[in-house]
Amino acid sequence: GYTNQFLVKSRNSFAILYSDLSVNENHHAAHVFEKTLGSSCDIFAALTTDEYDEMRKIVIRLIMSTDMAKHFEYLTKFKAKLAIPTFGRLDTPDNRLSVMEMAIKCGDLNNPTKSPALAAKWVDCIMEEFFRQGDRERELGLPISQFMDRTCPDVPKCQVGFIDILVAPLFDAWTTFAHEDLRTVELQQTIRRNRARWTTMATTALVPVPQGTVPILPREPASLRSSDVDPIRRTSADGDVIGTAAPPASGSRRVSKHGSHHALKNLPISIDSSLVVRHRHSTSTSLLQLRAVQDEQPSVEPAPAELGVARKANSAMHLPALREADAA
């Protein structure tokens, strides 16, 4: 799909139809009634006229609340209502609708509340959708939207900003309302864990290390892990790999693998051994930087035993493989 802003700038037929206002949301609201009313899946068939009118108003209002152009407007209004002592009673239709609006917005921006493994898979999908819009913007001669240029991706930075600016404040407000719900508290913990992981990826993409040392890929801080779930060691692949600091007595150094985490062992590459990729996700710039260093230093050919590199297989986008050294 495309953003509302792109539909407007590209003069899409939907933007013309809906006068540039909440284009996707207006289309979705219209489409749900167009496809259900009078059909074999008419979910409104059993409602009275008054009930249908009320339901239609609720559905439209909830869909329209997902327009990100109005995100902060909705969040500010909800916070103001939270300050009213009687708001929690939900004794008025408007108060109940306000809670439903925030609930659907939380659902709309819920990816950082998923387990790191599942969240990473969805990030791959949404980033590919972003890149496709960026490709189309390039074709049309339009300015490429932020984080949508596949030639210079910065996925970790994009995700940290997404959490800090949109997700965390939204769920903070929701937690204020539903503070007695244990599940809500768990979601907040997962958001913090995901943010910590993306921050680590963003800050350790390419890190200098002393000559002759074996790097250890960063782990999630212990303080952010739940007591019963270790996102590093569970069997579902979440893309993290940790290196072993103790080299074997002979032969090459290795990178250990936990569960189904992806690792490349004994991968020979041509690169200054004072530089090492410590972490990456999706199409982050670390491998691009690594390849650039290789190109700049063609004469440096350390033995395969000097460096172990771990990387995560990306289901959506694959960067070219690192140049292999002569096996001989």
mmCIF file with all atom_site columns, N, CA and C in Angstrom, residues 261-309:
data_model
loop_
_atom_site.group_PDB
_atom_site.id
_atom_site.type_symbol
_atom_site.label_atom_id
_atom_site.label_alt_id
_atom_site.label_comp_id
_atom_site.label_asym_id
_atom_site.label_entity_id
_atom_site.label_seq_id
_atom_site.pdbx_PDB_ins_code
_atom_site.Cartn_x
_atom_site.Cartn_y
_atom_site.Cartn_z
_atom_site.occupancy
_atom_site.B_iso_or_equiv
_atom_site.pdbx_formal_charge
_atom_site.auth_seq_id
_atom_site.auth_comp_id
_atom_site.auth_asym_id
_atom_site.auth_atom_id
_atom_site.pdbx_PDB_model_num
ATOM 1   N N  . HIS A 1 261 ? 18.906 -19.880 15.773 1.00 0.00 ? 261 HIS A N  1
ATOM 2   C CA . HIS A 1 261 ? 19.517 -18.635 15.323 1.00 0.00 ? 261 HIS A CA 1
ATOM 3   C C  . HIS A 1 261 ? 20.452 -18.929 14.157 1.00 0.00 ? 261 HIS A C  1
ATOM 4   N N  . HIS A 1 262 ? 20.491 -17.995 13.202 1.00 0.00 ? 262 HIS A N  1
ATOM 5   C CA . HIS A 1 262 ? 21.315 -18.196 12.025 1.00 0.00 ? 262 HIS A CA 1
ATOM 6   C C  . HIS A 1 262 ? 22.740 -17.726 12.299 1.00 0.00 ? 262 HIS A C  1
ATOM 7   N N  . ALA A 1 263 ? 23.728 -18.535 11.917 1.00 0.00 ? 263 ALA A N  1
ATOM 8   C CA . ALA A 1 263 ? 25.121 -18.132 12.073 1.00 0.00 ? 263 ALA A CA 1
ATOM 9   C C  . ALA A 1 263 ? 25.921 -18.637 10.888 1.00 0.00 ? 263 ALA A C  1
ATOM 10  N N  . LEU A 1 264 ? 26.955 -17.894 10.570 1.00 0.00 ? 264 LEU A N  1
ATOM 11  C CA . LEU A 1 264 ? 27.894 -18.322 9.537  1.00 0.00 ? 264 LEU A CA 1
ATOM 12  C C  . LEU A 1 264 ? 29.200 -18.651 10.236 1.00 0.00 ? 264 LEU A C  1
ATOM 13  N N  . LYS A 1 265 ? 29.659 -19.881 10.085 1.00 0.00 ? 265 LYS A N  1
ATOM 14  C CA . LYS A 1 265 ? 30.889 -20.275 10.755 1.00 0.00 ? 265 LYS A CA 1
ATOM 15  C C  . LYS A 1 265 ? 32.056 -20.280 9.768  1.00 0.00 ? 265 LYS A C  1
ATOM 16  N N  . ASN A 1 266 ? 33.196 -19.788 10.281 1.00 0.00 ? 266 ASN A N  1
ATOM 17  C CA . ASN A 1 266 ? 34.440 -19.865 9.520  1.00 0.00 ? 266 ASN A CA 1
ATOM 18  C C  . ASN A 1 266 ? 34.313 -19.231 8.136  1.00 0.00 ? 266 ASN A C  1
ATOM 19  N N  . LEU A 1 267 ? 33.585 -18.128 8.048  1.00 0.00 ? 267 LEU A N  1
ATOM 20  C CA . LEU A 1 267 ? 33.421 -17.464 6.753  1.00 0.00 ? 267 LEU A CA 1
ATOM 21  C C  . LEU A 1 267 ? 34.662 -16.640 6.451  1.00 0.00 ? 267 LEU A C  1
ATOM 22  N N  . PRO A 1 268 ? 35.430 -16.991 5.424  1.00 0.00 ? 268 PRO A N  1
ATOM 23  C CA . PRO A 1 268 ? 36.638 -16.221 5.093  1.00 0.00 ? 268 PRO A CA 1
ATOM 24  C C  . PRO A 1 268 ? 36.268 -14.958 4.343  1.00 0.00 ? 268 PRO A C  1
ATOM 25  N N  . ILE A 1 269 ? 36.760 -13.814 4.791  1.00 0.00 ? 269 ILE A N  1
ATOM 26  C CA . ILE A 1 269 ? 36.502 -12.567 4.098  1.00 0.00 ? 269 ILE A CA 1
ATOM 27  C C  . ILE A 1 269 ? 37.782 -11.748 4.060  1.00 0.00 ? 269 ILE A C  1
ATOM 28  N N  . SER A 1 270 ? 37.809 -10.780 3.215  1.00 0.00 ? 270 SER A N  1
ATOM 29  C CA . SER A 1 270 ? 38.961 -9.902  3.106  1.00 0.00 ? 270 SER A CA 1
ATOM 30  C C  . SER A 1 270 ? 38.627 -8.574  3.740  1.00 0.00 ? 270 SER A C  1
ATOM 31  N N  . ILE A 1 271 ? 39.174 -8.316  4.939  1.00 0.00 ? 271 ILE A N  1
ATOM 32  C CA . ILE A 1 271 ? 38.854 -7.076  5.644  1.00 0.00 ? 271 ILE A CA 1
ATOM 33  C C  . ILE A 1 271 ? 39.882 -6.847  6.739  1.00 0.00 ? 271 ILE A C  1
ATOM 34  N N  . ASP A 1 272 ? 40.130 -5.598  7.055  1.00 0.00 ? 272 ASP A N  1
ATOM 35  C CA . ASP A 1 272 ? 41.004 -5.258  8.167  1.00 0.00 ? 272 ASP A CA 1
ATOM 36  C C  . ASP A 1 272 ? 40.421 -5.859  9.434  1.00 0.00 ? 272 ASP A C  1
ATOM 37  N N  . SER A 1 273 ? 41.187 -6.673  10.145 1.00 0.00 ? 273 SER A N  1
ATOM 38  C CA . SER A 1 273 ? 40.644 -7.367  11.310 1.00 0.00 ? 273 SER A CA 1
ATOM 39  C C  . SER A 1 273 ? 40.389 -6.445  12.477 1.00 0.00 ? 273 SER A C  1
ATOM 40  N N  . SER A 1 274 ? 40.712 -5.155  12.383 1.00 0.00 ? 274 SER A N  1
ATOM 41  C CA . SER A 1 274 ? 40.384 -4.225  13.455 1.00 0.00 ? 274 SER A CA 1
ATOM 42  C C  . SER A 1 274 ? 38.945 -3.746  13.358 1.00 0.00 ? 274 SER A C  1
ATOM 43  N N  . LEU A 1 275 ? 38.256 -4.154  12.280 1.00 0.00 ? 275 LEU A N  1
ATOM 44  C CA . LEU A 1 275 ? 36.860 -3.791  12.111 1.00 0.00 ? 275 LEU A CA 1
ATOM 45  C C  . LEU A 1 275 ? 36.039 -5.061  12.026 1.00 0.00 ? 275 LEU A C  1
ATOM 46  N N  . VAL A 1 276 ? 34.874 -5.034  12.636 1.00 0.00 ? 276 VAL A N  1
ATOM 47  C CA . VAL A 1 276 ? 34.033 -6.221  12.600 1.00 0.00 ? 276 VAL A CA 1
ATOM 48  C C  . VAL A 1 276 ? 32.581 -5.819  12.674 1.00 0.00 ? 276 VAL A C  1
ATOM 49  N N  . VAL A 1 277 ? 31.755 -6.499  11.926 1.00 0.00 ? 277 VAL A N  1
ATOM 50  C CA . VAL A 1 277 ? 30.318 -6.275  12.038 1.00 0.00 ? 277 VAL A CA 1
ATOM 51  C C  . VAL A 1 277 ? 29.839 -6.971  13.290 1.00 0.00 ? 277 VAL A C  1
ATOM 52  N N  . ARG A 1 278 ? 29.221 -6.240  14.176 1.00 0.00 ? 278 ARG A N  1
ATOM 53  C CA . ARG A 1 278 ? 28.773 -6.844  15.425 1.00 0.00 ? 278 ARG A CA 1
ATOM 54  C C  . ARG A 1 278 ? 27.297 -7.122  15.438 1.00 0.00 ? 278 ARG A C  1
ATOM 55  N N  . HIS A 1 279 ? 26.527 -6.449  14.661 1.00 0.00 ? 279 HIS A N  1
ATOM 56  C CA . HIS A 1 279 ? 25.084 -6.671  14.687 1.00 0.00 ? 279 HIS A CA 1
ATOM 57  C C  . HIS A 1 279 ? 24.462 -6.028  13.476 1.00 0.00 ? 279 HIS A C  1
ATOM 58  N N  . ARG A 1 280 ? 23.472 -6.637  12.879 1.00 0.00 ? 280 ARG A N  1
ATOM 59  C CA . ARG A 1 280 ? 22.705 -6.004  11.832 1.00 0.00 ? 280 ARG A CA 1
ATOM 60  C C  . ARG A 1 280 ? 21.343 -6.650  11.746 1.00 0.00 ? 280 ARG A C  1
ATOM 61  N N  . HIS A 1 281 ? 20.421 -5.938  11.148 1.00 0.00 ? 281 HIS A N  1
ATOM 62  C CA . HIS A 1 281 ? 19.099 -6.502  10.884 1.00 0.00 ? 281 HIS A CA 1
ATOM 63  C C  . HIS A 1 281 ? 18.634 -5.996  9.549  1.00 0.00 ? 281 HIS A C  1
ATOM 64  N N  . SER A 1 282 ? 17.988 -6.863  8.790  1.00 0.00 ? 282 SER A N  1
ATOM 65  C CA . SER A 1 282 ? 17.408 -6.509  7.517  1.00 0.00 ? 282 SER A CA 1
ATOM 66  C C  . SER A 1 282 ? 18.457 -5.839  6.639  1.00 0.00 ? 282 SER A C  1
ATOM 67  N N  . THR A 1 283 ? 18.137 -4.675  6.042  1.00 0.00 ? 283 THR A N  1
ATOM 68  C CA . THR A 1 283 ? 19.070 -4.037  5.129  1.00 0.00 ? 283 THR A CA 1
ATOM 69  C C  . THR A 1 283 ? 19.745 -2.848  5.778  1.00 0.00 ? 283 THR A C  1
ATOM 70  N N  . SER A 1 284 ? 20.244 -3.008  7.000  1.00 0.00 ? 284 SER A N  1
ATOM 71  C CA . SER A 1 284 ? 20.961 -1.926  7.661  1.00 0.00 ? 284 SER A CA 1
ATOM 72  C C  . SER A 1 284 ? 22.268 -1.681  6.930  1.00 0.00 ? 284 SER A C  1
ATOM 73  N N  . THR A 1 285 ? 22.902 -0.578  7.239  1.00 0.00 ? 285 THR A N  1
ATOM 74  C CA . THR A 1 285 ? 24.055 -0.150  6.452  1.00 0.00 ? 285 THR A CA 1
ATOM 75  C C  . THR A 1 285 ? 25.327 -0.895  6.801  1.00 0.00 ? 285 THR A C  1
ATOM 76  N N  . SER A 1 286 ? 25.319 -1.734  7.839  1.00 0.00 ? 286 SER A N  1
ATOM 77  C CA . SER A 1 286 ? 26.568 -2.317  8.304  1.00 0.00 ? 286 SER A CA 1
ATOM 78  C C  . SER A 1 286 ? 27.270 -3.146  7.233  1.00 0.00 ? 286 SER A C  1
ATOM 79  N N  . LEU A 1 287 ? 26.532 -3.994  6.515  1.00 0.00 ? 287 LEU A N  1
ATOM 80  C CA . LEU A 1 287 ? 27.170 -4.804  5.494  1.00 0.00 ? 287 LEU A CA 1
ATOM 81  C C  . LEU A 1 287 ? 27.645 -3.946  4.328  1.00 0.00 ? 287 LEU A C  1
ATOM 82  N N  . LEU A 1 288 ? 26.899 -2.888  4.033  1.00 0.00 ? 288 LEU A N  1
ATOM 83  C CA . LEU A 1 288 ? 27.339 -1.981  2.975  1.00 0.00 ? 288 LEU A CA 1
ATOM 84  C C  . LEU A 1 288 ? 28.658 -1.335  3.373  1.00 0.00 ? 288 LEU A C  1
ATOM 85  N N  . GLN A 1 289 ? 28.741 -0.923  4.655  1.00 0.00 ? 289 GLN A N  1
ATOM 86  C CA . GLN A 1 289 ? 29.978 -0.331  5.142  1.00 0.00 ? 289 GLN A CA 1
ATOM 87  C C  . GLN A 1 289 ? 31.111 -1.354  5.097  1.00 0.00 ? 289 GLN A C  1
ATOM 88  N N  . LEU A 1 290 ? 30.808 -2.572  5.490  1.00 0.00 ? 290 LEU A N  1
ATOM 89  C CA . LEU A 1 290 ? 31.796 -3.623  5.515  1.00 0.00 ? 290 LEU A CA 1
ATOM 90  C C  . LEU A 1 290 ? 32.366 -3.877  4.128  1.00 0.00 ? 290 LEU A C  1
ATOM 91  N N  . ARG A 1 291 ? 31.492 -3.946  3.131  1.00 0.00 ? 291 ARG A N  1
ATOM 92  C CA . ARG A 1 291 ? 31.932 -4.170  1.769  1.00 0.00 ? 291 ARG A CA 1
ATOM 93  C C  . ARG A 1 291 ? 32.776 -2.998  1.273  1.00 0.00 ? 291 ARG A C  1
ATOM 94  N N  . ALA A 1 292 ? 32.414 -1.776  1.706  1.00 0.00 ? 292 ALA A N  1
ATOM 95  C CA . ALA A 1 292 ? 33.185 -0.604  1.304  1.00 0.00 ? 292 ALA A CA 1
ATOM 96  C C  . ALA A 1 292 ? 34.594 -0.676  1.873  1.00 0.00 ? 292 ALA A C  1
ATOM 97  N N  . VAL A 1 293 ? 34.713 -1.122  3.130  1.00 0.00 ? 293 VAL A N  1
ATOM 98  C CA . VAL A 1 293 ? 36.029 -1.255  3.742  1.00 0.00 ? 293 VAL A CA 1
ATOM 99  C C  . VAL A 1 293 ? 36.866 -2.280  2.980  1.00 0.00 ? 293 VAL A C  1
ATOM 100 N N  . GLN A 1 294 ? 36.202 -3.370  2.566  1.00 0.00 ? 294 GLN A N  1
ATOM 101 C CA . GLN A 1 294 ? 36.908 -4.380  1.799  1.00 0.00 ? 294 GLN A CA 1
ATOM 102 C C  . GLN A 1 294 ? 37.472 -3.797  0.501  1.00 0.00 ? 294 GLN A C  1
ATOM 103 N N  . ASP A 1 295 ? 36.635 -3.017  -0.179 1.00 0.00 ? 295 ASP A N  1
ATOM 104 C CA . ASP A 1 295 ? 37.053 -2.449  -1.456 1.00 0.00 ? 295 ASP A CA 1
ATOM 105 C C  . ASP A 1 295 ? 38.218 -1.481  -1.277 1.00 0.00 ? 295 ASP A C  1
ATOM 106 N N  . GLU A 1 296 ? 38.205 -0.752  -0.143 1.00 0.00 ? 296 GLU A N  1
ATOM 107 C CA . GLU A 1 296 ? 39.242 0.240   0.099  1.00 0.00 ? 296 GLU A CA 1
ATOM 108 C C  . GLU A 1 296 ? 40.573 -0.415  0.506  1.00 0.00 ? 296 GLU A C  1
ATOM 109 N N  . GLN A 1 297 ? 40.520 -1.643  1.028  1.00 0.00 ? 297 GLN A N  1
ATOM 110 C CA . GLN A 1 297 ? 41.719 -2.282  1.529  1.00 0.00 ? 297 GLN A CA 1
ATOM 111 C C  . GLN A 1 297 ? 41.907 -3.651  0.877  1.00 0.00 ? 297 GLN A C  1
ATOM 112 N N  . PRO A 1 298 ? 42.089 -3.699  -0.433 1.00 0.00 ? 298 PRO A N  1
ATOM 113 C CA . PRO A 1 298 ? 42.177 -4.985  -1.123 1.00 0.00 ? 298 PRO A CA 1
ATOM 114 C C  . PRO A 1 298 ? 43.405 -5.791  -0.739 1.00 0.00 ? 298 PRO A C  1
ATOM 115 N N  . SER A 1 299 ? 44.432 -5.126  -0.197 1.00 0.00 ? 299 SER A N  1
ATOM 116 C CA . SER A 1 299 ? 45.659 -5.842  0.100  1.00 0.00 ? 299 SER A CA 1
ATOM 117 C C  . SER A 1 299 ? 45.614 -6.568  1.433  1.00 0.00 ? 299 SER A C  1
ATOM 118 N N  . VAL A 1 300 ? 44.625 -6.274  2.261  1.00 0.00 ? 300 VAL A N  1
ATOM 119 C CA . VAL A 1 300 ? 44.542 -6.896  3.578  1.00 0.00 ? 300 VAL A CA 1
ATOM 120 C C  . VAL A 1 300 ? 43.804 -8.212  3.467  1.00 0.00 ? 300 VAL A C  1
ATOM 121 N N  . GLU A 1 301 ? 44.494 -9.298  3.689  1.00 0.00 ? 301 GLU A N  1
ATOM 122 C CA . GLU A 1 301 ? 43.895 -10.614 3.533  1.00 0.00 ? 301 GLU A CA 1
ATOM 123 C C  . GLU A 1 301 ? 44.186 -11.469 4.758  1.00 0.00 ? 301 GLU A C  1
ATOM 124 N N  . PRO A 1 302 ? 43.532 -11.229 5.893  1.00 0.00 ? 302 PRO A N  1
ATOM 125 C CA . PRO A 1 302 ? 43.796 -12.061 7.073  1.00 0.00 ? 302 PRO A CA 1
ATOM 126 C C  . PRO A 1 302 ? 43.325 -13.478 6.834  1.00 0.00 ? 302 PRO A C  1
ATOM 127 N N  . ALA A 1 303 ? 43.927 -14.390 7.553  1.00 0.00 ? 303 ALA A N  1
ATOM 128 C CA . ALA A 1 303 ? 43.522 -15.789 7.447  1.00 0.00 ? 303 ALA A CA 1
ATOM 129 C C  . ALA A 1 303 ? 42.106 -15.955 7.962  1.00 0.00 ? 303 ALA A C  1
ATOM 130 N N  . PRO A 1 304 ? 41.367 -16.944 7.450  1.00 0.00 ? 304 PRO A N  1
ATOM 131 C CA . PRO A 1 304 ? 39.989 -17.165 7.903  1.00 0.00 ? 304 PRO A CA 1
ATOM 132 C C  . PRO A 1 304 ? 39.886 -17.332 9.402  1.00 0.00 ? 304 PRO A C  1
ATOM 133 N N  . ALA A 1 305 ? 40.969 -17.807 10.032 1.00 0.00 ? 305 ALA A N  1
ATOM 134 C CA . ALA A 1 305 ? 40.905 -18.044 11.471 1.00 0.00 ? 305 ALA A CA 1
ATOM 135 C C  . ALA A 1 305 ? 40.838 -16.772 12.276 1.00 0.00 ? 305 ALA A C  1
ATOM 136 N N  . GLU A 1 306 ? 41.108 -15.621 11.648 1.00 0.00 ? 306 GLU A N  1
ATOM 137 C CA . GLU A 1 306 ? 41.192 -14.384 12.413 1.00 0.00 ? 306 GLU A CA 1
ATOM 138 C C  . GLU A 1 306 ? 39.858 -13.714 12.645 1.00 0.00 ? 306 GLU A C  1
ATOM 139 N N  . LEU A 1 307 ? 38.809 -14.136 11.980 1.00 0.00 ? 307 LEU A N  1
ATOM 140 C CA . LEU A 1 307 ? 37.555 -13.390 12.086 1.00 0.00 ? 307 LEU A CA 1
ATOM 141 C C  . LEU A 1 307 ? 36.359 -14.287 11.927 1.00 0.00 ? 307 LEU A C  1
ATOM 142 N N  . GLY A 1 308 ? 35.383 -14.137 12.813 1.00 0.00 ? 308 GLY A N  1
ATOM 143 C CA . GLY A 1 308 ? 34.103 -14.837 12.675 1.00 0.00 ? 308 GLY A CA 1
ATOM 144 C C  . GLY A 1 308 ? 33.025 -13.812 12.448 1.00 0.00 ? 308 GLY A C  1
ATOM 145 N N  . VAL A 1 309 ? 32.142 -14.048 11.539 1.00 0.00 ? 309 VAL A N  1
ATOM 146 C CA . VAL A 1 309 ? 31.084 -13.088 11.250 1.00 0.00 ? 309 VAL A CA 1
ATOM 147 C C  . VAL A 1 309 ? 29.755 -13.782 11.351 1.00 0.00 ? 309 VAL A C  1
#
